[in-house]
PDB file of N, CA and C in Angstrom:
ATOM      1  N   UNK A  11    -126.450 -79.405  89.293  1.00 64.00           N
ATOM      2  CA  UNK A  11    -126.419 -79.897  87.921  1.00 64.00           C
ATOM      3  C   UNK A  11    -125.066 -79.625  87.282  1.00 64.00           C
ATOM      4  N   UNK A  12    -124.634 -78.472  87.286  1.00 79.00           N
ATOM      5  CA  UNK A  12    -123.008 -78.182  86.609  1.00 79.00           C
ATOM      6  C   UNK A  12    -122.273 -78.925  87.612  1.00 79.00           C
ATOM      7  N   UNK A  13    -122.456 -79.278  89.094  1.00 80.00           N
ATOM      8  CA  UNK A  13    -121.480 -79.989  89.553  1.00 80.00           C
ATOM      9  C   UNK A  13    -121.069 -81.433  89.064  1.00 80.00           C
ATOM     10  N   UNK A  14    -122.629 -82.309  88.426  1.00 77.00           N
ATOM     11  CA  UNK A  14    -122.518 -83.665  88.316  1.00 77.00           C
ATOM     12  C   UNK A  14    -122.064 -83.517  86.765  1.00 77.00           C
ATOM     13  N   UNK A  15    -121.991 -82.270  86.087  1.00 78.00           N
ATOM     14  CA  UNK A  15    -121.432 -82.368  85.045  1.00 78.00           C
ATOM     15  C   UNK A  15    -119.898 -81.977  84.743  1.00 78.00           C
ATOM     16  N   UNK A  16    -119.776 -81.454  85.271  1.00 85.00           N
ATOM     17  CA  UNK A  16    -117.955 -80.788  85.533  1.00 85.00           C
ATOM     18  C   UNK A  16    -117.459 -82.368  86.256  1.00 85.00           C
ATOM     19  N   UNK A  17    -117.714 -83.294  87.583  1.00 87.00           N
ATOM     20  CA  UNK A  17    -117.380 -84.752  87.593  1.00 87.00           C
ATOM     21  C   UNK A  17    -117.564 -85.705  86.680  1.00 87.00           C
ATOM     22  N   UNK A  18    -118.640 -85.327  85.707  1.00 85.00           N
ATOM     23  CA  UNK A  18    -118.722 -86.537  84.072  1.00 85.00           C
ATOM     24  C   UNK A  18    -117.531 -86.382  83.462  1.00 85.00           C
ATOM     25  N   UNK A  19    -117.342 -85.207  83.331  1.00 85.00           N
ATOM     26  CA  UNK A  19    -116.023 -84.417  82.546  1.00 85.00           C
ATOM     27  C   UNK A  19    -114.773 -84.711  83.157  1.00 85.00           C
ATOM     28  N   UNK A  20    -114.509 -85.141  84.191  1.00 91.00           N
ATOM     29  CA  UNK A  20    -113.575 -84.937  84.860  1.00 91.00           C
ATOM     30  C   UNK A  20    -113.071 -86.744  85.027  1.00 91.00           C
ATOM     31  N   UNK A  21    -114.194 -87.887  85.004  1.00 90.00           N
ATOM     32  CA  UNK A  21    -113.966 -89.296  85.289  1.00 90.00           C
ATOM     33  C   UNK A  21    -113.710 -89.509  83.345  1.00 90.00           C
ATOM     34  N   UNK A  22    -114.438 -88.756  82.822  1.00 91.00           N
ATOM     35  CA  UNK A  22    -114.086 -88.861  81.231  1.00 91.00           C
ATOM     36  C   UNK A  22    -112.929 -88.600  80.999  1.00 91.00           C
ATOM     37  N   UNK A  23    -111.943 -87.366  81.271  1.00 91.00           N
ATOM     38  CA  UNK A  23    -110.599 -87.176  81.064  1.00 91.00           C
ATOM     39  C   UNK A  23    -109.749 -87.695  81.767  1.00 91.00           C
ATOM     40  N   UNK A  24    -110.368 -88.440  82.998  1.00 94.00           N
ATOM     41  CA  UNK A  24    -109.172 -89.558  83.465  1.00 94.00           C
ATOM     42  C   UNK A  24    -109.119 -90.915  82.703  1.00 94.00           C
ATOM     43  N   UNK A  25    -110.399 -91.097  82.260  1.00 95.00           N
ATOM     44  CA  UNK A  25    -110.755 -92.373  81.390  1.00 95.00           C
ATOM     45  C   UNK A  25    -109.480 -92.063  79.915  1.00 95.00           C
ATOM     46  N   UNK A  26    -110.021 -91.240  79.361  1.00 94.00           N
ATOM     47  CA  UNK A  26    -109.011 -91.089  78.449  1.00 94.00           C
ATOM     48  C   UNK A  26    -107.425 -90.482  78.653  1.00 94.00           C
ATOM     49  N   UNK A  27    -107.066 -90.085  79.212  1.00 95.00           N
ATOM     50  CA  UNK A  27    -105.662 -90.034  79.972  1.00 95.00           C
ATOM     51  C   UNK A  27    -105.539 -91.221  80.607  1.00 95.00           C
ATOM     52  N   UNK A  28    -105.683 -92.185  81.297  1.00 97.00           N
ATOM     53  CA  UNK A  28    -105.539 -93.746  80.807  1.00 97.00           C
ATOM     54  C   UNK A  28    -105.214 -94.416  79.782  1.00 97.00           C
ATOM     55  N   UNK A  29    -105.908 -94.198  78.839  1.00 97.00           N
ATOM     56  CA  UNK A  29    -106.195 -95.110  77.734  1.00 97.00           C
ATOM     57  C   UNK A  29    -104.896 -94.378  76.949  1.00 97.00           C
ATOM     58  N   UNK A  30    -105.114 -93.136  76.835  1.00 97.00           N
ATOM     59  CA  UNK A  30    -103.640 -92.290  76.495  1.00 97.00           C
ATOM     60  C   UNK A  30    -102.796 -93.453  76.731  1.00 97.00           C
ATOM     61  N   UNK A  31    -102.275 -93.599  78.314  1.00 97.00           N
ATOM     62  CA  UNK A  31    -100.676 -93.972  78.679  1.00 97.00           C
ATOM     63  C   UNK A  31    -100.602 -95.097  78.410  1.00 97.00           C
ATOM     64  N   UNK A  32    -101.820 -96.062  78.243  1.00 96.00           N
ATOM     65  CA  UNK A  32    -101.930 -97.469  78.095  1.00 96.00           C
ATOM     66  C   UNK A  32    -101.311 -97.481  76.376  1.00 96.00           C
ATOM     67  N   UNK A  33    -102.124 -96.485  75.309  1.00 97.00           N
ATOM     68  CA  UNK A  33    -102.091 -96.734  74.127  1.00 97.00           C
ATOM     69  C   UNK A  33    -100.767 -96.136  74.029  1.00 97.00           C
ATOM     70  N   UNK A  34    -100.343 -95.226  74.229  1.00 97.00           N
ATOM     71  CA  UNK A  34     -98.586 -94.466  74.176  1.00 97.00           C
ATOM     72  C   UNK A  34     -97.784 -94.996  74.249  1.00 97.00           C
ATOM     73  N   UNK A  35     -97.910 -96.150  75.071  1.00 96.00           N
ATOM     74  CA  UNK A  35     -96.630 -97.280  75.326  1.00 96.00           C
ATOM     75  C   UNK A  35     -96.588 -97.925  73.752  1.00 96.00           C
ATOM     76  N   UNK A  36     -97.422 -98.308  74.001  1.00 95.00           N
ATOM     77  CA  UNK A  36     -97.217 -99.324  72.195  1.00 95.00           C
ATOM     78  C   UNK A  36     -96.851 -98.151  71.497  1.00 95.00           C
ATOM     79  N   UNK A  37     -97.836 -97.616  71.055  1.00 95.00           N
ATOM     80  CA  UNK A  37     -97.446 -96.798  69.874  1.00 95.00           C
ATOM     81  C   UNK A  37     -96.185 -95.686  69.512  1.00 95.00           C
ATOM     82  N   UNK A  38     -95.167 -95.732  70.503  1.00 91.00           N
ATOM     83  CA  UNK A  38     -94.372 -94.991  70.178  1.00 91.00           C
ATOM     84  C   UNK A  38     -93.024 -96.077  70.281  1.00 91.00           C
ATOM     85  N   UNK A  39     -93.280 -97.115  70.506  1.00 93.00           N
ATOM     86  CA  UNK A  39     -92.389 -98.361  70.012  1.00 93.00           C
ATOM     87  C   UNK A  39     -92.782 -99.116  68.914  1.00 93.00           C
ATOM     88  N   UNK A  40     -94.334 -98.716  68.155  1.00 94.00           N
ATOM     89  CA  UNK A  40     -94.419 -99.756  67.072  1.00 94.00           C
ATOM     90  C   UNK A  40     -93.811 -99.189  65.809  1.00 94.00           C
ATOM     91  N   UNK A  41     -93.425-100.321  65.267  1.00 93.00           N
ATOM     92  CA  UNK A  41     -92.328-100.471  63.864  1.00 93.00           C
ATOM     93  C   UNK A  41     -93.212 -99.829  62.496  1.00 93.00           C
ATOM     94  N   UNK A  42     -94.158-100.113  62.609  1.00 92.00           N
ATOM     95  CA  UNK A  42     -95.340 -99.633  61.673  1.00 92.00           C
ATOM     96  C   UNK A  42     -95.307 -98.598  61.857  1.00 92.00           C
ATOM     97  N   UNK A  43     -95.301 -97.452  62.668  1.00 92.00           N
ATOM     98  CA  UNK A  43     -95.403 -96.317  62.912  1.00 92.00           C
ATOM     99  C   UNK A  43     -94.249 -95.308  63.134  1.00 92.00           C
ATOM    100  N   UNK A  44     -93.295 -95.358  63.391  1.00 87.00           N
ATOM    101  CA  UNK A  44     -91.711 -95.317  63.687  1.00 87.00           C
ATOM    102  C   UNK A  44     -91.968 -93.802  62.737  1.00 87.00           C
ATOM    103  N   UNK A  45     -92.215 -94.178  61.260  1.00 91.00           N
ATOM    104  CA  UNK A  45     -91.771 -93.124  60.565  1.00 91.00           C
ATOM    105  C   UNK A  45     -92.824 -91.964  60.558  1.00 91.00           C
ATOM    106  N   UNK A  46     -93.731 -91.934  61.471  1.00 93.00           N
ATOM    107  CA  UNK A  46     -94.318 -90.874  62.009  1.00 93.00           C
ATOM    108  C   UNK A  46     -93.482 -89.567  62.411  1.00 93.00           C
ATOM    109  N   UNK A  47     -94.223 -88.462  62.704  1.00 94.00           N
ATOM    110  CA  UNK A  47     -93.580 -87.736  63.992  1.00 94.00           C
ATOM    111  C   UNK A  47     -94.177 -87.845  64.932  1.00 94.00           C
ATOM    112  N   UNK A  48     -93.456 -87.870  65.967  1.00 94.00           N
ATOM    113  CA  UNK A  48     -94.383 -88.043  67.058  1.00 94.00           C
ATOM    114  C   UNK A  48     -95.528 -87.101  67.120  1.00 94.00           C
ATOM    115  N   UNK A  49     -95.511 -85.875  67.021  1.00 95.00           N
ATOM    116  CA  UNK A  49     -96.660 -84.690  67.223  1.00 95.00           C
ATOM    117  C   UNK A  49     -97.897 -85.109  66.499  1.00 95.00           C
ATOM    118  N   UNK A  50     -97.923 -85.759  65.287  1.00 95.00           N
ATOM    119  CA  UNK A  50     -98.564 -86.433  64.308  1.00 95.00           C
ATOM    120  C   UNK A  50     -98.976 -87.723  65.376  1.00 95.00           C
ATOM    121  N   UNK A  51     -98.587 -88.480  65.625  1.00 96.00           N
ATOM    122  CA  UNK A  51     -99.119 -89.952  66.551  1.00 96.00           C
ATOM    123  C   UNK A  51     -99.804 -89.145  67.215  1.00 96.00           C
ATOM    124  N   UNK A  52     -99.600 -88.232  68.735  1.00 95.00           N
ATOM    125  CA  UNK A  52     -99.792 -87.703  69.695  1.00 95.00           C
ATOM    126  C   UNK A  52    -101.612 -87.055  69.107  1.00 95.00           C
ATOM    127  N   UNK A  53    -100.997 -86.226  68.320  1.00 96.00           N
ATOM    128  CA  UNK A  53    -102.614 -85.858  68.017  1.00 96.00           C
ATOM    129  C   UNK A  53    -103.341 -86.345  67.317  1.00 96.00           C
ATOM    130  N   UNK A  54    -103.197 -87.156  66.450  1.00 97.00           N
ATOM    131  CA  UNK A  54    -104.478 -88.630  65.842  1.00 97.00           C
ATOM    132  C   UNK A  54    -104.876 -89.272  66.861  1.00 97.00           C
ATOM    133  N   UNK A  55    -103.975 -90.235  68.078  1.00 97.00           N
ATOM    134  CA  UNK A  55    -104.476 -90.691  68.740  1.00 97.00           C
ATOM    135  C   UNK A  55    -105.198 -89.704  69.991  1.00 97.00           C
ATOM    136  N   UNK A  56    -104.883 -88.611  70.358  1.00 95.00           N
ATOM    137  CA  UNK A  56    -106.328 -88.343  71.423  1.00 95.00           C
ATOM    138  C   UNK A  56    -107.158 -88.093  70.667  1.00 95.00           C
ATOM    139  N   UNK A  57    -107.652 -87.546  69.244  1.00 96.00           N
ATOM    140  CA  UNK A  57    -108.793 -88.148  68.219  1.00 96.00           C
ATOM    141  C   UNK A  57    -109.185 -88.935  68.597  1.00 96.00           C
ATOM    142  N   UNK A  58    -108.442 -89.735  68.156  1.00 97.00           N
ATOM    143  CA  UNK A  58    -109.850 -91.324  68.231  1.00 97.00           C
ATOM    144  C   UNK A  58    -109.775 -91.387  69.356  1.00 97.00           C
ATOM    145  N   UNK A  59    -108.694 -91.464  70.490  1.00 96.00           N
ATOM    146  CA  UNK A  59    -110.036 -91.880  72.051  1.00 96.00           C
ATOM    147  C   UNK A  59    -111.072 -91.081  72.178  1.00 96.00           C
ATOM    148  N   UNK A  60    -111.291 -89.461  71.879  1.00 93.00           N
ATOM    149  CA  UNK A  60    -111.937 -88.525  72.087  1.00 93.00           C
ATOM    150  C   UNK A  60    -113.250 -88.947  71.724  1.00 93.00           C
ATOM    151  N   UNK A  61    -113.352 -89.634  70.114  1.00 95.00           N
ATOM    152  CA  UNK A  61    -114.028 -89.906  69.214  1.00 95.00           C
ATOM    153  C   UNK A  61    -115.002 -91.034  70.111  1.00 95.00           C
ATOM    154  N   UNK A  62    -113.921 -91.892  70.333  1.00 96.00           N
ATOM    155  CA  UNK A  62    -114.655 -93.492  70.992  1.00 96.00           C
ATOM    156  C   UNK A  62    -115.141 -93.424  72.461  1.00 96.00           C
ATOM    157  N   UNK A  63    -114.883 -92.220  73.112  1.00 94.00           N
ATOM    158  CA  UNK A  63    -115.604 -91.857  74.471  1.00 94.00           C
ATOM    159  C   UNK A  63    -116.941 -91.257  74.143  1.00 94.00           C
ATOM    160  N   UNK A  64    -116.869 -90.716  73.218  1.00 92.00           N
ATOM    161  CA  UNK A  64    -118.023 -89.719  72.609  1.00 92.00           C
ATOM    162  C   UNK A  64    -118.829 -90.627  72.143  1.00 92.00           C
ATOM    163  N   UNK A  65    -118.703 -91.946  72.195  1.00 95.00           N
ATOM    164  CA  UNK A  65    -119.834 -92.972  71.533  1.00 95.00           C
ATOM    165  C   UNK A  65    -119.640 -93.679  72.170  1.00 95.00           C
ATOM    166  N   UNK A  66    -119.460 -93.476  74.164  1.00 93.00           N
ATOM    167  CA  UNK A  66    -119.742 -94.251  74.907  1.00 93.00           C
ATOM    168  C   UNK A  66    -119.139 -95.539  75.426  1.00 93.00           C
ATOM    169  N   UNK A  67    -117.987 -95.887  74.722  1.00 95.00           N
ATOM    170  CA  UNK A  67    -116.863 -96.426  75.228  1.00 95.00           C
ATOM    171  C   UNK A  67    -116.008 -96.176  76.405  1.00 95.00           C
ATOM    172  N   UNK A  68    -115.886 -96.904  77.494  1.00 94.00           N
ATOM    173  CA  UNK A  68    -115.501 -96.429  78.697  1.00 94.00           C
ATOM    174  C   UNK A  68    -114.505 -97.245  79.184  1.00 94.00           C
ATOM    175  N   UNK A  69    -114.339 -98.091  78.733  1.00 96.00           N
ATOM    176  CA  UNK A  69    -113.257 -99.593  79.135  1.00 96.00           C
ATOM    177  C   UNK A  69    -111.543 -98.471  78.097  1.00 96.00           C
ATOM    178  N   UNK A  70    -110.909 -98.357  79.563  1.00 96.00           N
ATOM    179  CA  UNK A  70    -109.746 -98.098  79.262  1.00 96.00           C
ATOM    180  C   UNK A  70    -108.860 -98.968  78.090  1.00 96.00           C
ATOM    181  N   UNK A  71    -108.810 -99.944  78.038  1.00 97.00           N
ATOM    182  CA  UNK A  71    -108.474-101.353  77.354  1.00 97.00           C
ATOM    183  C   UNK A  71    -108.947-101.412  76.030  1.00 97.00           C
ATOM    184  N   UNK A  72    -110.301-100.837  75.688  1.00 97.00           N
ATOM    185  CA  UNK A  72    -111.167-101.090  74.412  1.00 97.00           C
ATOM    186  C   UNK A  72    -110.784 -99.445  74.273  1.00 97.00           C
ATOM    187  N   UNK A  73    -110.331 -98.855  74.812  1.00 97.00           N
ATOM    188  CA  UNK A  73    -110.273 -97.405  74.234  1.00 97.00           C
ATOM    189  C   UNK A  73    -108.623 -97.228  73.508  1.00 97.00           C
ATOM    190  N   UNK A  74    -107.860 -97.980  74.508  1.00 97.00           N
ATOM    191  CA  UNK A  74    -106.136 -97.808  74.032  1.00 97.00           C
ATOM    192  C   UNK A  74    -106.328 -98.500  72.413  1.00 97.00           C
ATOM    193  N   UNK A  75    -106.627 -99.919  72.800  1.00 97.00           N
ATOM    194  CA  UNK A  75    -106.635-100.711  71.091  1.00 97.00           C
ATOM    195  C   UNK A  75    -107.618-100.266  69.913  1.00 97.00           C
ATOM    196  N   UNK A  76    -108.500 -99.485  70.348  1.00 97.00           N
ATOM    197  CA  UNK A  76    -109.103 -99.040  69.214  1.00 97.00           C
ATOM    198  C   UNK A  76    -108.720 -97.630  68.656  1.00 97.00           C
ATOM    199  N   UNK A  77    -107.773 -97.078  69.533  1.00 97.00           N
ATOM    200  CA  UNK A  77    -106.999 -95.896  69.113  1.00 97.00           C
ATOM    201  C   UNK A  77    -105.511 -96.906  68.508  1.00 97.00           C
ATOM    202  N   UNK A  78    -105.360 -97.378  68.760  1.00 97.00           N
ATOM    203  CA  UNK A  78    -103.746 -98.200  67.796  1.00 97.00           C
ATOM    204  C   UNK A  78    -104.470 -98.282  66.864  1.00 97.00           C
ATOM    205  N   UNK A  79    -105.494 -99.271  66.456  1.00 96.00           N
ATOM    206  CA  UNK A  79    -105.982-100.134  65.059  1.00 96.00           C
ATOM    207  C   UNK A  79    -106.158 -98.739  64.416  1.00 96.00           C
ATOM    208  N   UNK A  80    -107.125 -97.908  64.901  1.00 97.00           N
ATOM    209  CA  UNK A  80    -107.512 -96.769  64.033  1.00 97.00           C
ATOM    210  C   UNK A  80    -106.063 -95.942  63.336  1.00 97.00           C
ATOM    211  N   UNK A  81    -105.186 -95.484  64.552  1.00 96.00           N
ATOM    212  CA  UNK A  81    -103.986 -94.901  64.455  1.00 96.00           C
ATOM    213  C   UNK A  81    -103.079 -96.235  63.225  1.00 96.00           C
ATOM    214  N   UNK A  82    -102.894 -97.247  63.388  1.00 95.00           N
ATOM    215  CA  UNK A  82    -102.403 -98.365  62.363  1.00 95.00           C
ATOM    216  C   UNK A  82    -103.032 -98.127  60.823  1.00 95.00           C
ATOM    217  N   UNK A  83    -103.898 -98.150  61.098  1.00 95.00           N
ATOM    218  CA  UNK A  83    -105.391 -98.295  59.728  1.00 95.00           C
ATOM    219  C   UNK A  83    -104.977 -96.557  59.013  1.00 95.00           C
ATOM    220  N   UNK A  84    -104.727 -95.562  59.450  1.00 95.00           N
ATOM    221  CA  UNK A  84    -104.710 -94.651  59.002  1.00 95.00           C
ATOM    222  C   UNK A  84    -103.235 -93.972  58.939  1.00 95.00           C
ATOM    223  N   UNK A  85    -102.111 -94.691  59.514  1.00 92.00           N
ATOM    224  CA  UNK A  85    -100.927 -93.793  59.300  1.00 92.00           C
ATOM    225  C   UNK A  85     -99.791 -94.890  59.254  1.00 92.00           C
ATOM    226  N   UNK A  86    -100.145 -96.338  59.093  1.00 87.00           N
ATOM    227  CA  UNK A  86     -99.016 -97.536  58.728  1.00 87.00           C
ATOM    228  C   UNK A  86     -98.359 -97.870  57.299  1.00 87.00           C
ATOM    229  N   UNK A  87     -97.863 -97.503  56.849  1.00 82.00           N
ATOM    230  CA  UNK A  87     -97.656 -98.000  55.459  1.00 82.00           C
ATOM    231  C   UNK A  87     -97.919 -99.219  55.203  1.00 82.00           C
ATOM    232  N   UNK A  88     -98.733 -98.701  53.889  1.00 71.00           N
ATOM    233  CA  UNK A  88     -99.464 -99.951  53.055  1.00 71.00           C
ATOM    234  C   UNK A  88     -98.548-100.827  52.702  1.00 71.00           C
ATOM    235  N   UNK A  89     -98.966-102.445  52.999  1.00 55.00           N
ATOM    236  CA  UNK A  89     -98.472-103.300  52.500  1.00 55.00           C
ATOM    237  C   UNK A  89     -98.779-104.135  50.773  1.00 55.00           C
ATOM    238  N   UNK A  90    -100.266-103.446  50.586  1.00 50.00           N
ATOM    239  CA  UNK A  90    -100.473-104.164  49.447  1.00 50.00           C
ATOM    240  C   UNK A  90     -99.710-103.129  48.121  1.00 50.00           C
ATOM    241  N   UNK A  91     -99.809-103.885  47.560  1.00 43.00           N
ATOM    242  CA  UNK A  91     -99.206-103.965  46.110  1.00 43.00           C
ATOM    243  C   UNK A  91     -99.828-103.707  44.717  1.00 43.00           C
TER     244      UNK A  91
END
C-alpha cells in the first residue's frame, strides 16, 4: 500500500515538473509578466499546478495553460481603466 502510494506521488511530481518546463518557457518570456521577479512567477506558478493536480487534472498541456491564465489573471497589469 505505501508502495502504490509513494509511485502516485512520484508519476504526480513528474506530471507537474512537466507542466513546470512546459509552463516556464512562456512565462518567463511573457511581456505581461516581465515586471515580476522571477522568485514571485516561480512560486505562484507551482501553486496553481499543485492546486490543479489536486483536483485531478493530469494532462501536462491543461496543467501548463491553466497555470499561465491563473499566473496572467493574478500578477499582469491591469488594463482597464
Amino acid at each position: 500500500m505505501d508502495q502504490l502510494l509513494s509511485e502516485q506521488v512520484q508519476i504526480q511530481d513528474a506530471i507537474v515538473s512537466a507542466a513546470f518546463d512546459k509552463a516556464w518557457r512562456f512565462v518567463e518570456k511573457d511581456p505581461l509578466l516581465a515586471h515580476n521577479r522571477k522568485t514571485i512567477l516561480y512560486s505562484r506558478l507551482c501553486t496553481f499546478l499543485e492546486s490543479s493536480i489536486k483536483k485531478g487534472e493530469r494532462n501536462t498541456l491543461n496543467l501548463a495553460n491553466g497555470a499561465i491564465r491563473s499566473l496572467r489573471a493574478e500578477l499582469a497589469p491591469s488594463t482597464a481603466q
